[in-house]
Amino acid sequence: MLQTLSIKQFAIIDKLEIQFSDGLTVLSGETGSGKSIIIDAIGQLIGMRASSDYVRHGEKKAIIEGIFDIDESKDAISILEDLSIDIDEDFLLVKREIFSSGKSICRINNQIVTLQDLRKVMQELLDIHGQHETQSLLKQKYHLQLLDDYAENQYSDLLQQYKNIFNQYKDKRKELEDLESADQALLQRLDLMKFQFEELTEASLKEDEVEQLEVDIKRIQNSEKLSLALNNAHQVLTDENAIPDRLYELSNHLQSINDIVPEKYEKLKEDIDQFYYVLEDAKHDIYDEMANTEFDEQVLNELESRMNLLNNLKRKYGKDVPELIAYQSKLENEINKIENYEQSSSQLREEINQLYQEVIDIGKALSKERRRVARELRDHIVSEIQNLQMKDANLEISFKPLDEPNYEGIEFVEFLISPNKGEPLKSLNKIASGGELSRIMLALKSIFVKSRGQTAILFDEVDSGVSGQAAQKMAEKMRDIAQFIQVICISHLPQVASMSDHHLLISKASHDDRTTTQVKELLDDDRINEVARMISGASVTDLTRENAKEMIAQNHRD
């Protein structure tokens, strides 16, 4: 729900702040007073295209800010969380700055976002329907989505099953297309892959080989120094007064002490014995190691040659040895896939045919459920339209087979309308009468207002071209919609204004040779006078005031 709208230096608006409430709010005023400019400003908050023309003459930038209550908009909150935007007490601050250069900056809770992300969030909060716009409810491509929304999960499992099978079918088709694109360039690539595979295979790569080679090469290169160190270490452990012999002697002395003073040095003796055995093992290990320390130039050359080979392969392919092993495996798979093209393509075609049949079978079952729900929806829409003074109107939901199944199903769904008796059914967006179009759109809005999840809707003179009893019915329908979400409406109809919960008057004023737009909430007599003006035009009489007063009282009694 939109709570506060702040506009600065936007078109003819110098500075303006409007407080909005829930229920039905009507904005009225003389032609040219700036009502549509306010709508344009709100449009900037939901991501409509910016223009330098919006910046007030002589100013550097225009600023539009809106505070939205998002407590009941779970989808918007989920999107905000995905965008890592902090949410403070279920309120959202949306800001759009438009510069005289034509560029703009979008912010949500003071965090800069892209125009695309702004639209993604705001489409869950606010919908604007203008007098001359063909909104999503009237566009053919959205009719199937509307039908599925109306079904409220009656066939959601079947729809998901269809989408899963269709995705598998599409993936297999893509795989076959990729395979069939194996032209001369692919055959040349096959030669390169074979060469690389053979080169890596001949190298007999092992994951930890480089590390081991480094150890072995270092050992041979330092064989003389290693041999000397080993001899010295062995001598320390074996010559006269060697450490193990001294430890053995110390252990015996400690045993003698323990025989006289039990447990006095028992722990020390155990440690000494342990050291003794460790050194004895080390003595034998060093002796064995001494036998392997001879310098072997041939072995060193072989090891260095092997290391050079591995280093060359690493540089050539830009990969380390484990990555080269993985690449070798990938090459093998690719080579097999291309060489077995005929077998692979034949198998893929068989799988595609099986999946296609599953798509058709599940699609037919899904279509049967959709047609059942479509009959319910059709009756609901006709009832709503006829309630808006289109008693002879008829509507059908058309199902036409697609040449090829798509992600949504196997049929094209479209709402067809006949506004008057004797007229043929035709597409919603081909209805000639603006008044008829407005009433049909309003009927659809009233049905789908809950399922579409938005918390506010803005009508920009949607009641244009409507009068009399039809206008009264449209006003009642807007009031019904306002029971579920916030409705803001620019209207010239006294029926709509008298039905509203809140009435704002838009007017123009001149100050210092500049024109500005002003907004005033109308109460009591002021509201009666404005409704009277809407009834009779510029000339307001006592009679029209009485009519306005009675109209307001009557609508609020209802």
Coordinates of C-alpha atoms in Angstrom, one line a residue:
M1 CA 0.0 0.0 0.0
L2 CA 1.2 3.5 -0.9
Q3 CA 1.2 5.6 2.2
T4 CA 3.2 8.8 1.3
L5 CA 4.1 10.3 -2.0
S6 CA 6.7 13.1 -2.2
I7 CA 7.3 15.0 -5.4
K8 CA 9.9 17.7 -6.0
Q9 CA 10.7 19.7 -9.2
F10 CA 8.6 17.3 -11.3
A11 CA 7.0 18.9 -14.4
I12 CA 4.9 21.8 -13.0
I13 CA 5.1 20.5 -9.5
D14 CA 7.4 22.5 -7.3
K15 CA 7.1 20.6 -4.0
L16 CA 4.2 18.3 -3.1
E17 CA 3.5 15.7 -0.4
I18 CA 0.4 13.5 -0.4
Q19 CA -0.7 11.1 2.3
F20 CA -2.7 8.1 1.1
S21 CA -4.9 5.7 3.1
D22 CA -6.4 2.4 2.4
G23 CA -9.8 1.9 0.8
L24 CA -10.9 4.0 -2.2
T25 CA -9.2 7.3 -2.8
V26 CA -10.4 9.6 -5.6
L27 CA -8.3 12.4 -7.2
S28 CA -10.4 15.0 -9.0
G29 CA -9.9 18.4 -10.5
E30 CA -10.2 20.6 -13.5
T31 CA -8.7 19.4 -16.8
G32 CA -5.0 20.4 -16.9
S33 CA -4.7 20.8 -13.1
G34 CA -2.0 18.2 -12.9
K35 CA -3.8 14.9 -12.1
S36 CA -2.0 12.9 -14.8
I37 CA 1.4 14.4 -13.7
I38 CA 0.8 12.8 -10.3
I39 CA 0.2 9.5 -12.0
D40 CA 3.3 10.0 -14.1
A41 CA 5.3 10.6 -10.8
I42 CA 3.9 7.4 -9.3
G43 CA 4.8 5.7 -12.6
Q44 CA 8.4 6.6 -12.0
L45 CA 8.4 4.7 -8.7
I46 CA 7.3 1.5 -10.4
G47 CA 10.0 1.8 -13.1
M48 CA 8.4 3.5 -16.0
R49 CA 10.8 5.2 -18.5
A50 CA 12.2 8.5 -17.3
S51 CA 12.6 11.6 -19.5
S52 CA 14.4 14.9 -19.1
D53 CA 11.0 16.5 -19.9
Y54 CA 9.9 15.5 -16.4
V55 CA 12.4 17.8 -14.7
R56 CA 10.9 21.2 -13.9
H57 CA 12.2 23.9 -16.1
G58 CA 15.3 25.5 -14.8
E59 CA 16.0 22.7 -12.2
K60 CA 18.8 20.1 -12.3
K61 CA 16.8 17.1 -11.2
A62 CA 13.4 15.9 -10.1
I63 CA 12.9 13.7 -7.1
I64 CA 10.0 11.3 -6.4
E65 CA 9.8 9.3 -3.2
G66 CA 7.2 6.9 -2.0
I67 CA 6.7 5.0 1.3
F68 CA 5.0 1.7 0.9
D69 CA 3.6 -0.6 3.6
I70 CA 4.7 -4.1 2.5
D71 CA 3.5 -6.0 5.6
E72 CA 1.1 -8.1 3.5
S73 CA 3.2 -8.5 0.4
K74 CA 5.1 -11.8 0.9
D75 CA 6.3 -11.9 -2.7
A76 CA 7.8 -8.4 -2.5
I77 CA 9.6 -9.3 0.7
S78 CA 11.0 -12.4 -0.8
I79 CA 12.3 -10.4 -3.8
L80 CA 13.9 -7.8 -1.5
E81 CA 15.6 -10.6 0.5
D82 CA 17.0 -12.1 -2.8
L83 CA 18.3 -8.6 -3.7
S84 CA 19.9 -8.3 -0.2
I85 CA 17.9 -5.2 0.6
D86 CA 17.3 -4.5 4.3
I87 CA 13.7 -4.2 5.3
D88 CA 12.9 -1.9 8.2
E89 CA 9.6 -2.6 10.1
D90 CA 7.8 -3.7 6.9
F91 CA 8.0 -0.3 5.3
L92 CA 9.7 0.4 2.0
L93 CA 11.2 3.7 0.9
V94 CA 11.4 4.0 -2.9
K95 CA 13.2 6.9 -4.5
R96 CA 13.7 8.0 -8.1
E97 CA 16.0 10.9 -9.1
I98 CA 15.6 12.1 -12.7
F99 CA 18.3 14.4 -14.0
S100 CA 18.1 17.1 -16.7
S101 CA 20.4 14.9 -18.8
G102 CA 17.6 12.2 -19.0
K103 CA 19.5 9.8 -16.7
S104 CA 17.9 8.5 -13.5
I105 CA 18.9 6.8 -10.3
C106 CA 16.7 4.3 -8.5
R107 CA 16.9 3.5 -4.7
I108 CA 15.1 1.1 -2.5
N109 CA 15.6 1.7 1.2
N110 CA 18.5 4.0 0.3
Q111 CA 20.2 1.2 -1.7
I112 CA 20.8 1.9 -5.4
V113 CA 19.1 -0.7 -7.6
T114 CA 18.8 -1.3 -11.3
L115 CA 15.6 -0.2 -13.1
Q116 CA 14.9 -3.9 -13.8
D117 CA 15.1 -4.8 -10.1
L118 CA 12.9 -1.8 -9.2
R119 CA 10.3 -3.1 -11.6
K120 CA 10.6 -6.6 -10.2
V121 CA 9.8 -5.4 -6.7
M122 CA 7.2 -2.8 -7.5
Q123 CA 5.1 -5.0 -9.8
E124 CA 4.3 -6.9 -6.6
L125 CA 3.0 -3.8 -4.9
L126 CA 1.3 -1.4 -7.3
D127 CA -0.4 -1.7 -10.7
I128 CA -1.3 1.4 -12.8
H129 CA -4.0 1.2 -15.4
G130 CA -4.4 4.1 -17.7
Q131 CA -7.2 5.1 -19.9
H132 CA -5.4 4.3 -23.1
E133 CA -3.1 1.5 -21.9
T134 CA -3.6 -2.2 -22.8
Q135 CA -2.6 -3.8 -19.5
S136 CA -1.6 -7.4 -19.0
L137 CA -5.2 -8.4 -18.3
L138 CA -6.0 -7.5 -21.9
K139 CA -2.9 -9.0 -23.6
Q140 CA -3.4 -12.4 -25.1
K141 CA -0.1 -13.8 -23.9
Y142 CA -1.3 -13.4 -20.2
H143 CA -4.7 -15.0 -20.6
L144 CA -3.4 -18.5 -19.9
Q145 CA -1.6 -17.2 -16.8
L146 CA -4.9 -15.7 -15.7
L147 CA -6.7 -19.0 -16.1
D148 CA -4.0 -20.8 -14.1
D149 CA -4.2 -18.2 -11.4
Y150 CA -8.0 -18.6 -11.2
A151 CA -7.6 -22.3 -10.9
E152 CA -5.9 -21.8 -7.5
N153 CA -3.8 -25.0 -7.6
Q154 CA -6.6 -27.3 -8.8
Y155 CA -4.2 -28.8 -11.4
S156 CA -0.8 -27.4 -10.2
D157 CA 0.7 -30.9 -9.8
L158 CA -0.3 -31.8 -13.3
L159 CA 1.1 -28.4 -14.6
Q160 CA 4.4 -29.0 -12.9
Q161 CA 4.6 -32.5 -14.3
Y162 CA 4.0 -31.2 -17.8
K163 CA 6.7 -28.5 -17.4
N164 CA 9.2 -31.1 -16.1
I165 CA 8.6 -33.4 -19.1
F166 CA 8.7 -30.5 -21.5
N167 CA 12.0 -29.3 -20.2
Q168 CA 13.5 -32.8 -20.7
Y169 CA 12.1 -32.8 -24.2
K170 CA 13.5 -29.4 -24.9
D171 CA 16.9 -30.3 -23.5
K172 CA 17.1 -33.5 -25.7
R173 CA 16.1 -31.4 -28.8
K174 CA 18.9 -29.0 -28.0
E175 CA 21.3 -31.9 -27.6
L176 CA 20.3 -33.3 -31.0
E177 CA 20.6 -29.8 -32.6
D178 CA 24.1 -29.5 -31.2
L179 CA 25.0 -32.9 -32.4
E180 CA 23.7 -32.3 -35.9
S181 CA 25.7 -29.1 -36.2
A182 CA 28.8 -31.3 -36.5
D183 CA 30.1 -29.8 -39.8
Q184 CA 33.6 -29.6 -41.3
A185 CA 34.8 -27.3 -38.5
L186 CA 33.8 -30.0 -35.9
L187 CA 35.7 -32.6 -37.8
Q188 CA 38.8 -30.4 -37.8
R189 CA 38.2 -30.0 -34.1
L190 CA 38.0 -33.8 -33.8
D191 CA 41.5 -34.1 -35.3
L192 CA 42.9 -31.6 -32.7
M193 CA 41.1 -33.4 -29.9
K194 CA 42.5 -36.8 -31.0
F195 CA 46.0 -35.3 -31.1
Q196 CA 45.7 -33.8 -27.6
F197 CA 44.2 -37.0 -26.2
E198 CA 47.0 -39.1 -27.6
E199 CA 49.6 -36.6 -26.3
L200 CA 48.2 -36.7 -22.8
T201 CA 47.7 -40.5 -22.9
E202 CA 51.3 -41.1 -23.9
A203 CA 52.4 -38.9 -21.0
S204 CA 50.8 -41.4 -18.5
L205 CA 49.9 -38.6 -16.1
K206 CA 49.6 -39.2 -12.4
E207 CA 48.1 -36.7 -10.0
D208 CA 51.0 -36.4 -7.4
E209 CA 53.8 -37.1 -9.8
V210 CA 55.3 -33.6 -9.9
E211 CA 55.7 -33.4 -6.1
Q212 CA 57.4 -36.8 -6.1
L213 CA 59.7 -35.9 -9.0
E214 CA 60.8 -32.8 -7.1
V215 CA 61.7 -34.9 -4.1
D216 CA 63.6 -37.5 -6.1
I217 CA 65.5 -34.9 -8.2
K218 CA 66.6 -33.0 -5.1
R219 CA 67.7 -36.2 -3.5
I220 CA 70.0 -37.2 -6.4
Q221 CA 71.3 -33.7 -6.9
N222 CA 72.3 -33.6 -3.3
S223 CA 73.5 -37.2 -3.0
E224 CA 77.0 -36.3 -1.8
K225 CA 75.8 -34.0 0.9
L226 CA 73.1 -36.4 1.9
S227 CA 75.6 -39.3 2.1
L228 CA 77.9 -37.3 4.4
A229 CA 75.1 -36.4 6.6
L230 CA 73.8 -40.0 6.8
N231 CA 77.4 -41.3 7.6
N232 CA 77.8 -38.7 10.4
A233 CA 74.4 -39.5 11.9
H234 CA 75.1 -43.2 11.7
Q235 CA 78.5 -42.7 13.4
V236 CA 76.9 -40.8 16.2
L237 CA 74.6 -43.7 16.8
T238 CA 77.2 -46.5 16.5
D239 CA 80.7 -45.3 17.6
E240 CA 82.2 -45.6 21.1
N241 CA 80.0 -44.0 23.7
A242 CA 77.2 -43.9 21.2
I243 CA 73.9 -42.3 22.5
P244 CA 71.9 -45.6 22.4
D245 CA 74.6 -47.3 24.5
R246 CA 74.7 -44.5 27.0
L247 CA 70.9 -44.6 27.2
Y248 CA 71.0 -48.4 27.8
E249 CA 73.5 -47.8 30.6
L250 CA 71.4 -45.0 32.1
S251 CA 68.3 -47.3 32.0
N252 CA 70.2 -50.0 34.0
H253 CA 71.2 -47.4 36.6
L254 CA 67.6 -46.3 37.0
Q255 CA 66.5 -49.9 37.4
S256 CA 68.9 -50.3 40.3
I257 CA 67.5 -47.1 41.9
N258 CA 64.0 -48.4 41.4
D259 CA 64.9 -51.7 43.1
I260 CA 65.8 -49.8 46.2
V261 CA 63.3 -46.9 46.0
P262 CA 60.2 -48.4 44.1
E263 CA 58.5 -46.1 41.5
K264 CA 60.9 -43.3 42.2
Y265 CA 62.2 -43.1 38.6
E266 CA 59.9 -45.6 37.0
K267 CA 58.4 -43.1 34.6
L268 CA 61.8 -41.7 33.7
K269 CA 63.1 -45.2 33.0
E270 CA 60.1 -45.9 30.7
D271 CA 60.9 -42.7 28.7
I272 CA 64.6 -43.6 28.5
D273 CA 63.8 -47.1 27.2
Q274 CA 61.4 -45.5 24.6
F275 CA 64.2 -43.2 23.4
Y276 CA 66.6 -46.1 23.2
Y277 CA 64.3 -48.1 20.9
V278 CA 63.6 -45.1 18.8
L279 CA 67.3 -44.5 18.2
E280 CA 67.9 -48.1 17.5
D281 CA 65.2 -48.0 14.8
A282 CA 66.7 -44.8 13.4
K283 CA 70.1 -46.4 13.3
H284 CA 68.9 -49.2 11.1
D285 CA 66.8 -46.8 8.9
I286 CA 69.8 -44.6 8.4
Y287 CA 72.0 -47.6 7.5
D288 CA 69.4 -48.7 4.9
E289 CA 69.2 -45.1 3.5
M290 CA 73.0 -45.0 3.1
A291 CA 72.7 -47.8 0.5
N292 CA 70.5 -45.6 -1.7
T293 CA 72.5 -42.4 -1.8
E294 CA 74.8 -43.0 -4.7
F295 CA 74.8 -40.4 -7.5
D296 CA 73.2 -41.8 -10.7
E297 CA 73.5 -39.4 -13.6
Q298 CA 71.3 -41.5 -15.8
V299 CA 68.4 -41.7 -13.3
L300 CA 68.8 -37.9 -12.7
N301 CA 68.6 -37.3 -16.5
E302 CA 65.4 -39.4 -16.7
L303 CA 63.8 -37.6 -13.8
E304 CA 64.6 -34.2 -15.2
S305 CA 63.4 -35.2 -18.6
R306 CA 60.1 -36.3 -17.1
M307 CA 59.8 -33.1 -15.2
N308 CA 60.4 -31.1 -18.3
L309 CA 57.7 -33.0 -20.1
L310 CA 55.2 -32.3 -17.4
N311 CA 56.1 -28.6 -17.2
N312 CA 55.8 -28.3 -21.0
L313 CA 52.3 -29.9 -20.9
K314 CA 51.3 -27.6 -18.1
R315 CA 52.4 -24.5 -20.0
K316 CA 50.9 -25.7 -23.3
Y317 CA 47.4 -26.4 -21.9
G318 CA 47.4 -23.8 -19.1
K319 CA 46.4 -26.5 -16.5
D320 CA 48.1 -28.3 -13.7
V321 CA 48.5 -32.1 -13.8
P322 CA 45.1 -33.0 -12.1
E323 CA 43.3 -30.7 -14.5
L324 CA 45.2 -32.3 -17.4
I325 CA 44.0 -35.7 -16.3
A326 CA 40.4 -34.4 -16.1
Y327 CA 40.8 -32.7 -19.5
Q328 CA 42.0 -36.0 -21.0
S329 CA 38.9 -37.7 -19.7
K330 CA 36.7 -35.0 -21.2
L331 CA 38.5 -35.3 -24.6
E332 CA 37.8 -39.0 -24.6
N333 CA 34.1 -38.5 -24.0
E334 CA 33.9 -35.8 -26.7
I335 CA 35.8 -38.0 -29.2
N336 CA 33.5 -41.0 -28.5
K337 CA 30.4 -38.8 -28.9
I338 CA 31.5 -37.4 -32.3
E339 CA 32.8 -40.7 -33.6
N340 CA 29.5 -42.4 -32.6
Y341 CA 27.4 -39.6 -34.2
E342 CA 25.0 -41.9 -36.0
Q343 CA 24.4 -44.1 -33.0
S344 CA 24.1 -41.1 -30.7
S345 CA 21.7 -39.2 -33.0
S346 CA 19.5 -42.2 -33.6
Q347 CA 19.3 -42.8 -29.8
L348 CA 18.5 -39.1 -29.2
R349 CA 15.7 -39.2 -31.8
E350 CA 14.1 -42.1 -30.2
E351 CA 14.3 -40.5 -26.7
I352 CA 12.9 -37.2 -28.2
N353 CA 9.9 -39.1 -29.8
Q354 CA 9.2 -40.8 -26.5
L355 CA 9.3 -37.5 -24.6
Y356 CA 7.2 -35.7 -27.2
Q357 CA 4.5 -38.3 -26.8
E358 CA 4.6 -37.8 -23.0
V359 CA 4.4 -34.1 -23.5
I360 CA 1.3 -34.5 -25.7
D361 CA -0.4 -37.0 -23.3
I362 CA 0.2 -34.9 -20.2
G363 CA -0.7 -31.8 -22.2
K364 CA -4.0 -33.3 -23.1
A365 CA -4.8 -34.1 -19.5
L366 CA -3.8 -30.6 -18.5
S367 CA -5.9 -29.1 -21.2
K368 CA -8.9 -31.1 -20.0
E369 CA -8.5 -29.6 -16.5
R370 CA -8.0 -26.1 -17.9
R371 CA -11.2 -26.4 -20.0
R372 CA -13.1 -27.4 -16.9
V373 CA -11.9 -24.4 -14.9
A374 CA -12.3 -22.1 -18.0
R375 CA -16.0 -22.8 -18.0
E376 CA -16.2 -21.6 -14.3
L377 CA -14.1 -18.6 -15.1
R378 CA -16.2 -17.7 -18.2
D379 CA -19.4 -17.7 -16.1
H380 CA -17.7 -15.6 -13.4
I381 CA -16.5 -13.0 -15.9
V382 CA -19.8 -12.8 -17.8
S383 CA -21.6 -12.3 -14.5
E384 CA -19.2 -9.4 -13.6
I385 CA -19.5 -7.8 -17.0
Q386 CA -23.3 -8.0 -17.1
N387 CA -23.4 -6.4 -13.6
L388 CA -21.6 -3.4 -15.2
Q389 CA -24.5 -2.6 -17.5
M390 CA -23.4 -4.8 -20.3
K391 CA -26.4 -7.2 -20.1
D392 CA -26.0 -8.6 -23.6
A393 CA -22.3 -9.2 -23.4
N394 CA -20.9 -12.6 -23.9
L395 CA -17.4 -14.0 -23.4
E396 CA -15.7 -17.3 -24.3
I397 CA -12.3 -18.7 -23.5
S398 CA -10.9 -20.0 -26.7
F399 CA -8.5 -23.0 -26.9
K400 CA -6.5 -23.4 -30.1
P401 CA -3.9 -26.2 -30.7
L402 CA -0.3 -25.0 -31.0
D403 CA 1.8 -26.1 -33.9
E404 CA 4.5 -27.1 -31.4
P405 CA 4.0 -27.5 -27.6
N406 CA 5.6 -24.8 -25.4
Y407 CA 6.5 -24.5 -21.8
E408 CA 2.9 -23.5 -20.8
G409 CA 1.0 -26.3 -22.7
I410 CA -0.1 -27.6 -26.0
E411 CA -2.8 -25.0 -26.7
F412 CA -3.2 -21.2 -27.1
V413 CA -5.7 -19.7 -24.7
E414 CA -7.4 -16.4 -25.5
F415 CA -10.4 -14.5 -24.0
L416 CA -12.9 -13.5 -26.7
I417 CA -15.7 -11.0 -26.0
S418 CA -18.9 -10.0 -27.7
P419 CA -20.0 -6.7 -26.0
N420 CA -23.4 -6.6 -27.6
K421 CA -26.0 -9.0 -28.9
G422 CA -25.4 -10.1 -32.5
E423 CA -21.8 -9.1 -32.5
P424 CA -19.1 -11.8 -33.1
L425 CA -16.6 -12.8 -30.5
K426 CA -13.3 -11.0 -30.8
S427 CA -10.1 -10.3 -28.9
L428 CA -10.3 -8.1 -25.9
N429 CA -7.8 -5.6 -27.3
K430 CA -9.9 -5.1 -30.5
I431 CA -12.9 -3.7 -28.7
A432 CA -13.7 -0.3 -30.2
S433 CA -15.6 1.3 -27.4
G434 CA -13.4 2.8 -24.6
G435 CA -16.3 2.6 -22.2
E436 CA -16.8 -1.1 -22.9
L437 CA -13.1 -1.7 -22.7
S438 CA -13.0 0.0 -19.3
R439 CA -15.9 -2.0 -17.9
I440 CA -14.4 -5.3 -19.1
M441 CA -11.0 -4.4 -17.7
L442 CA -12.6 -3.5 -14.3
A443 CA -14.5 -6.8 -14.3
L444 CA -11.3 -8.7 -14.8
K445 CA -9.5 -6.7 -12.2
S446 CA -12.2 -7.4 -9.6
I447 CA -11.8 -11.2 -10.3
F448 CA -8.1 -11.3 -10.3
V449 CA -7.2 -8.7 -7.7
K450 CA -6.5 -11.3 -5.0
S451 CA -4.6 -13.8 -7.1
R452 CA -2.2 -11.2 -8.5
G453 CA -1.0 -10.4 -5.0
Q454 CA -0.6 -6.6 -5.4
T455 CA -1.5 -4.3 -2.5
A456 CA -2.5 -1.2 -4.5
I457 CA -4.0 -0.4 -7.9
L458 CA -4.2 3.0 -9.6
F459 CA -6.9 3.8 -12.2
D460 CA -6.1 6.8 -14.4
E461 CA -9.5 7.9 -15.8
V462 CA -10.5 4.3 -16.4
D463 CA -14.1 5.4 -16.2
S464 CA -13.8 7.7 -19.2
G465 CA -16.6 7.3 -21.7
V466 CA -19.0 5.9 -19.1
S467 CA -22.0 7.6 -17.6
G468 CA -25.4 7.0 -16.0
Q469 CA -26.1 3.6 -14.5
A470 CA -22.9 2.1 -15.9
A471 CA -20.9 4.7 -14.0
Q472 CA -22.7 3.8 -10.8
K473 CA -21.9 0.2 -11.3
M474 CA -18.3 0.9 -12.0
A475 CA -18.1 3.0 -8.9
E476 CA -19.5 0.1 -6.9
K477 CA -17.0 -2.3 -8.4
M478 CA -14.1 0.0 -7.5
R479 CA -15.4 0.1 -3.9
D480 CA -15.6 -3.7 -3.9
I481 CA -12.0 -4.0 -5.1
A482 CA -11.0 -1.5 -2.4
Q483 CA -12.1 -3.9 0.2
F484 CA -9.1 -6.1 -0.7
I485 CA -6.4 -3.7 -1.8
Q486 CA -5.8 0.1 -1.8
V487 CA -7.5 1.8 -4.8
I488 CA -6.4 5.2 -6.1
C489 CA -8.5 6.6 -8.9
I490 CA -8.4 9.7 -11.0
S491 CA -12.0 10.3 -12.1
H492 CA -14.4 12.8 -13.6
L493 CA -17.5 10.8 -12.4
P494 CA -19.4 12.1 -9.4
Q495 CA -20.6 8.5 -8.9
V496 CA -17.0 7.4 -8.2
A497 CA -16.2 10.5 -6.2
S498 CA -19.2 10.1 -3.9
M499 CA -18.4 6.4 -3.4
S500 CA -14.8 7.1 -2.2
D501 CA -13.4 6.8 1.3
H502 CA -11.1 9.7 0.7
H503 CA -11.3 12.6 -1.8
L504 CA -8.3 14.7 -2.9
L505 CA -8.7 17.8 -5.0
I506 CA -5.9 18.6 -7.5
S507 CA -5.6 22.2 -8.6
K508 CA -3.2 24.7 -10.1
A509 CA -2.0 28.0 -8.7
S510 CA 0.4 30.7 -10.0
H511 CA 3.1 32.2 -7.8
D512 CA 6.0 34.4 -8.9
D513 CA 5.1 33.8 -12.6
R514 CA 5.4 30.0 -12.1
T515 CA 2.5 27.5 -12.2
T516 CA 2.4 24.8 -9.5
T517 CA 0.1 21.9 -8.6
Q518 CA -1.6 21.7 -5.2
V519 CA -3.4 18.9 -3.4
K520 CA -6.1 19.3 -0.8
E521 CA -8.1 16.6 1.0
L522 CA -11.8 17.4 0.8
L523 CA -14.1 17.0 3.8
D524 CA -17.7 17.8 4.5
D525 CA -18.9 20.9 2.5
D526 CA -15.8 21.1 0.4
R527 CA -16.4 17.5 -0.8
I528 CA -20.1 18.2 -1.5
N529 CA -19.1 21.3 -3.6
E530 CA -16.6 19.3 -5.6
V531 CA -19.0 16.4 -6.3
A532 CA -21.6 19.1 -7.3
R533 CA -19.1 20.6 -9.7
M534 CA -18.5 17.1 -11.2
I535 CA -22.3 16.8 -11.6
S536 CA -23.0 20.1 -13.3
G537 CA -19.7 21.5 -14.5
A538 CA -18.6 25.0 -13.7
S539 CA -22.0 26.3 -12.6
V540 CA -22.8 24.9 -9.1
T541 CA -26.3 25.6 -7.8
D542 CA -28.1 24.8 -4.5
L543 CA -29.9 22.0 -6.3
T544 CA -26.7 20.3 -7.5
R545 CA -25.3 20.7 -4.0
E546 CA -28.3 18.9 -2.6
N547 CA -27.9 16.2 -5.3
A548 CA -24.2 15.8 -4.4
K549 CA -25.0 15.6 -0.7
E550 CA -27.7 13.0 -1.3
M551 CA -25.4 11.0 -3.6
I552 CA -22.6 10.9 -1.0
A553 CA -25.0 10.0 1.8
Q554 CA -26.7 7.3 -0.3
N555 CA -23.5 5.6 -1.4
H556 CA -22.1 5.6 2.1
R557 CA -25.4 4.2 3.5
D558 CA -25.0 1.3 1.0

